[in-house]
Coordinates of C-alpha atoms in Angstrom, one line a residue:
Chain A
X1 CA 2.5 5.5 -0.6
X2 CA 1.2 8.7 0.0
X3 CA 0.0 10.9 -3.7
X4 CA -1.6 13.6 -5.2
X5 CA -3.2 14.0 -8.4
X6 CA -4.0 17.7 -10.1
X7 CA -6.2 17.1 -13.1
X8 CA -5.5 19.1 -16.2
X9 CA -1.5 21.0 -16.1
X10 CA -2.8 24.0 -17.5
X11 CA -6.1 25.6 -17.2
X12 CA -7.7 29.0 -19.1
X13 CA -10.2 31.1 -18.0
X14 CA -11.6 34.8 -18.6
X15 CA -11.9 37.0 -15.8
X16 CA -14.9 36.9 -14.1
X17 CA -15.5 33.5 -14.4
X18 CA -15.3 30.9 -11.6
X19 CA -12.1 29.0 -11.3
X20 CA -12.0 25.1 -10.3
X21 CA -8.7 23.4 -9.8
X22 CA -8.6 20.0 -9.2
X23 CA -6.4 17.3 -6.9
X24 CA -7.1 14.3 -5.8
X25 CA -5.3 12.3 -3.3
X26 CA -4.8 8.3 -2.8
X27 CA -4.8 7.7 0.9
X28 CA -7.5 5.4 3.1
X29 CA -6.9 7.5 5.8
X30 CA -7.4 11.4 5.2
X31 CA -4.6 13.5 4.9
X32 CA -4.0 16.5 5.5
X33 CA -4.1 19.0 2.9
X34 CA -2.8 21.8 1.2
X35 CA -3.1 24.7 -1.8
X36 CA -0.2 26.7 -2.7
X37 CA 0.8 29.3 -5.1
X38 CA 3.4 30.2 -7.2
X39 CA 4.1 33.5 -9.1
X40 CA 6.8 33.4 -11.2
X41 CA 10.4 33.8 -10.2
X42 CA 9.1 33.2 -6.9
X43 CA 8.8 30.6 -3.7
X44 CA 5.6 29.1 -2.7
X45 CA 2.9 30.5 -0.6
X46 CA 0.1 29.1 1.1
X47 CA -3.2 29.5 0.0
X48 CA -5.2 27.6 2.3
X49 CA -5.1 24.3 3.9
X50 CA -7.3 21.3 5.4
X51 CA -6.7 20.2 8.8
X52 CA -10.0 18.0 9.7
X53 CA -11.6 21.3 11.2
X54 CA -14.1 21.9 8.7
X55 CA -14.7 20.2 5.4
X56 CA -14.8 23.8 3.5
X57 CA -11.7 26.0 3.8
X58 CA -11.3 29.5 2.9
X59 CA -8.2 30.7 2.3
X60 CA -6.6 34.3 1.0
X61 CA -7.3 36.1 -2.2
X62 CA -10.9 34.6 -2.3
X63 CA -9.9 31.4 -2.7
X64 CA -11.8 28.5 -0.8
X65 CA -11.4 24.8 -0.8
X66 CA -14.0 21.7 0.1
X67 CA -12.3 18.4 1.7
X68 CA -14.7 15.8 0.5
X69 CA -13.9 12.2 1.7
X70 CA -16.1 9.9 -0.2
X71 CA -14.5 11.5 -3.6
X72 CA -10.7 12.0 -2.0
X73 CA -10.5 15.5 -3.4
X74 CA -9.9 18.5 -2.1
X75 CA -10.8 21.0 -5.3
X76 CA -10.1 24.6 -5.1
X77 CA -12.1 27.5 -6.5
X78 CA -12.7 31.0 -6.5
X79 CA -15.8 32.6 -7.9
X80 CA -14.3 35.4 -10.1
X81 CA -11.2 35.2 -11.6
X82 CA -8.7 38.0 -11.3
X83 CA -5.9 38.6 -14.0
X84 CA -3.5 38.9 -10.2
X85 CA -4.7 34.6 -10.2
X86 CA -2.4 34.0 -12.9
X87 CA 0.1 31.7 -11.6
X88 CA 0.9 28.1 -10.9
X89 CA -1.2 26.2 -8.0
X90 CA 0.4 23.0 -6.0
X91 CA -2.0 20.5 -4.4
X92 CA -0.2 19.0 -1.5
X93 CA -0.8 16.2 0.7
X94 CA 0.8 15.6 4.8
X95 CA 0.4 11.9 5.7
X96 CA -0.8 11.5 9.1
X97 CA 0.5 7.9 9.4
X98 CA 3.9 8.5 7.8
X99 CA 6.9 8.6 10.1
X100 CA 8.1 11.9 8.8
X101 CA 5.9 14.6 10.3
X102 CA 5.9 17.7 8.1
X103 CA 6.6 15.6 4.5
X104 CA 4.5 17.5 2.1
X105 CA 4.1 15.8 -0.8
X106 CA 3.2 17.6 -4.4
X107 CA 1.3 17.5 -7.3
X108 CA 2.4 18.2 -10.7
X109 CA 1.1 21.3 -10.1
X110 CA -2.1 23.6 -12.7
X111 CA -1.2 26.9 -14.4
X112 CA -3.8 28.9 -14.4
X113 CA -4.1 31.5 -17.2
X114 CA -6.3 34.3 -17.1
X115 CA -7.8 36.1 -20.1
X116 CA -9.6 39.6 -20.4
Chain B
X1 CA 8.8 39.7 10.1
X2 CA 12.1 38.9 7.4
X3 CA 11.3 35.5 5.1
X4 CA 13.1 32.4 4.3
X5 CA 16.5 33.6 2.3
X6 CA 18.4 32.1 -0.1
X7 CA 21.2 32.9 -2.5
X8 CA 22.5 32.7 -4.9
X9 CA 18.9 33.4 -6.9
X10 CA 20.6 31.8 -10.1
X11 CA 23.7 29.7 -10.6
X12 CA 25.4 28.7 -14.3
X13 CA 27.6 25.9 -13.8
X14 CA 29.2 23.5 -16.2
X15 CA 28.7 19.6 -16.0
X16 CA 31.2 17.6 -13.4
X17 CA 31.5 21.2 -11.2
X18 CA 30.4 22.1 -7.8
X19 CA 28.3 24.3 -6.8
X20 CA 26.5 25.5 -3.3
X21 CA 23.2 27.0 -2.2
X22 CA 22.6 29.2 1.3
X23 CA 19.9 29.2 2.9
X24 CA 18.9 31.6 5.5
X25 CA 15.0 30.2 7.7
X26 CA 12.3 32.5 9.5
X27 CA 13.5 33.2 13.0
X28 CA 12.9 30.7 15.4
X29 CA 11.9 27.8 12.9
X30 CA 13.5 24.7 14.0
X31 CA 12.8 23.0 10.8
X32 CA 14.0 23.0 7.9
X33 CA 13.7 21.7 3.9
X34 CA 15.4 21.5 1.0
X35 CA 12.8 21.0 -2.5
X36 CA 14.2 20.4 -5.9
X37 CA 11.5 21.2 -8.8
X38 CA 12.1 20.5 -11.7
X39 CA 10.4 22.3 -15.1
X40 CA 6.8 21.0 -15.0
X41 CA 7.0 19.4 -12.1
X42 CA 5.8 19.8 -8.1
X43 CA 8.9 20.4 -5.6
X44 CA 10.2 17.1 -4.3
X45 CA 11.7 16.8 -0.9
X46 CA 15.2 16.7 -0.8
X47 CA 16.0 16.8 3.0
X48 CA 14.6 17.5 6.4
X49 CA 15.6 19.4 9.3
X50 CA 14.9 19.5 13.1
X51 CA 16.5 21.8 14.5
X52 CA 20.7 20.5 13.5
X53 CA 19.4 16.5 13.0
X54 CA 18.2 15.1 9.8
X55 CA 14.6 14.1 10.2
X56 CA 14.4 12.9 6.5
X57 CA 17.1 12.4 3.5
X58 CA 15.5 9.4 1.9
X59 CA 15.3 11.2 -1.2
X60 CA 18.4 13.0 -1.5
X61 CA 21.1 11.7 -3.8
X62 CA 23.9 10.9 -1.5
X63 CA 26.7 10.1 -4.0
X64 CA 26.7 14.1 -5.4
X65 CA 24.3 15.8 -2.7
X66 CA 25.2 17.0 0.5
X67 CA 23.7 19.1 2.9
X68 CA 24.1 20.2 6.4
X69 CA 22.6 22.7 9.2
X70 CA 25.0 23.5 11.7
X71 CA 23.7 25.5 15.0
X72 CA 20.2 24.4 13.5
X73 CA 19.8 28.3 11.9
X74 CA 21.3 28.5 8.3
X75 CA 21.9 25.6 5.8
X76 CA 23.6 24.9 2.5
X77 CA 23.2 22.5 0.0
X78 CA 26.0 21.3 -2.1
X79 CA 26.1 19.4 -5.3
X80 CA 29.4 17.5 -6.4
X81 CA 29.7 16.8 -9.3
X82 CA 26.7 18.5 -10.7
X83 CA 24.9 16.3 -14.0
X84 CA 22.5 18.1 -16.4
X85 CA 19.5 16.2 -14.9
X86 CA 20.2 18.3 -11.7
X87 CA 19.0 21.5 -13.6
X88 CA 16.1 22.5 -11.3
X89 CA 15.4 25.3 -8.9
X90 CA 16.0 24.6 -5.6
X91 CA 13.4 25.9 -2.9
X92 CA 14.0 26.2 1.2
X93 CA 11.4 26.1 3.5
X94 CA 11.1 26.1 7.0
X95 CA 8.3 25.9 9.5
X96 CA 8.4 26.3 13.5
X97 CA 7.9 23.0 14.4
X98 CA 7.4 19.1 13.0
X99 CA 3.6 18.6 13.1
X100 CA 1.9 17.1 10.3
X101 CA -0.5 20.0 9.3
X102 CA 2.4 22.8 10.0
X103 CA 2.6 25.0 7.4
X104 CA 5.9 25.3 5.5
X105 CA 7.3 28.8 4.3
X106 CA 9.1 29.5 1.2
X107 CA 12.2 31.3 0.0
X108 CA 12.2 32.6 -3.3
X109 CA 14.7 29.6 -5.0
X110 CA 18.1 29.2 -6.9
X111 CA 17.6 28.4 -10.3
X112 CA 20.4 26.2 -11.6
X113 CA 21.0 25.3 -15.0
X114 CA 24.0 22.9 -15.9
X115 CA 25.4 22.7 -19.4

């Protein structure tokens, strides 16, 4: 079946610095892929996401993503890190082979803390 | 354009009660989800939606979890009898269609705490 893996459930950084966030799927066949955020007391909201166009993704707020197949990850980053970053980011993986289109399925999810 | 709506946004209920959530989808989105996350956790699909049909409820306790869509617009999840395990918040999303790389649009969640 079908997972995802987020390294590391909480990550720190200052603002400024570059922010790397980490997921890695388990699939022989590349999925599609997703990055979503989550502010507290609030829903999710897509970020960006990998549909086989092109292997490096931008998505809002700065954030960009590279789909790299030989690795199975699909890392996200942001070059300068905003104290408005400060939230929880879900990795998320749609099997193409699976015989429900539109299951997303999530990682454990990264909290991302940002310092001054 | 309005976004996914759900109430109510928090729910206290004791153990062995019932309790329902609403949710309201984007205009014109034939599908539908129902996501239980629990603390520390990613969402988990509950159920699935097309349009009135259940595409997906492999993952939805049947024994104290219902849900249903009629007229394919508005849904509500029910929980009967709610256990302290089921303490979560419980997200709706919907998208326009069923493809694999649709993206899915969030309401904001009903936290739900059993004691």
């Amino acid at each position: 079946a079908q997972s995802v893996t987020q390294l590391g459930s909480h990550v720190s950084v200052s603002e400024g610095a570059l922010v790397l966030l980490r997921c890695n799927y388990s699939s022989s066949v590349p999925p599609y892929l997703f990055w979503y955020v989550q502010y507290p007391n609030q829903g999710l909201q897509l970020l960006l996401k990998y549909t086989s166009a092109a292997t490096l993704v931008k998505g809002i707020n700065g954030f960009e993503a590279e789909f790299k197949k030989s690795e199975t990850s699909f890392h996200l980053t942001k070059p300068s890190a905003h104290m408005s970053d400060a939230a929880e980011y879900f990795c998320a993986v749609s099997d193409p082979v699976s015989a429900v289109r539109g299951k997303l399925i999530f990682g454990q999810g990264t909290e991302l803390s940002v310092k001054p | 354009e309005a976004g996914v709506a759900q109430s109510p946004r928090y729910k206290i209920i004791e153990k062995r009660q019932s309790v329902a959530f609403w949710c309201n989808p984007i205009s014109g989105h034939a599908t539908l989800y129902w996501y239980q996350q629990i603390l520390g956790q990613g969402p988990k699909l509950l159920i699935q939606f097309q349009n009135n049909g259940v595409v997906d409820d492999s993952q939805l306790p049947k024994d104290r979890f219902s849900a249903e869509r009629l007229k394919g617009v508005d849904s509500t999840l029910k929980i009967q009898p709610a256990k302290l395990e089921d303490s979560a918040v419980y997200l709706c999303a919907s998208s326009p269609g069923l493809a694999y790389q649709e993206t899915q649009y969030f309401g904001p969640g009903t936290r739900l705490l059993v004691l």
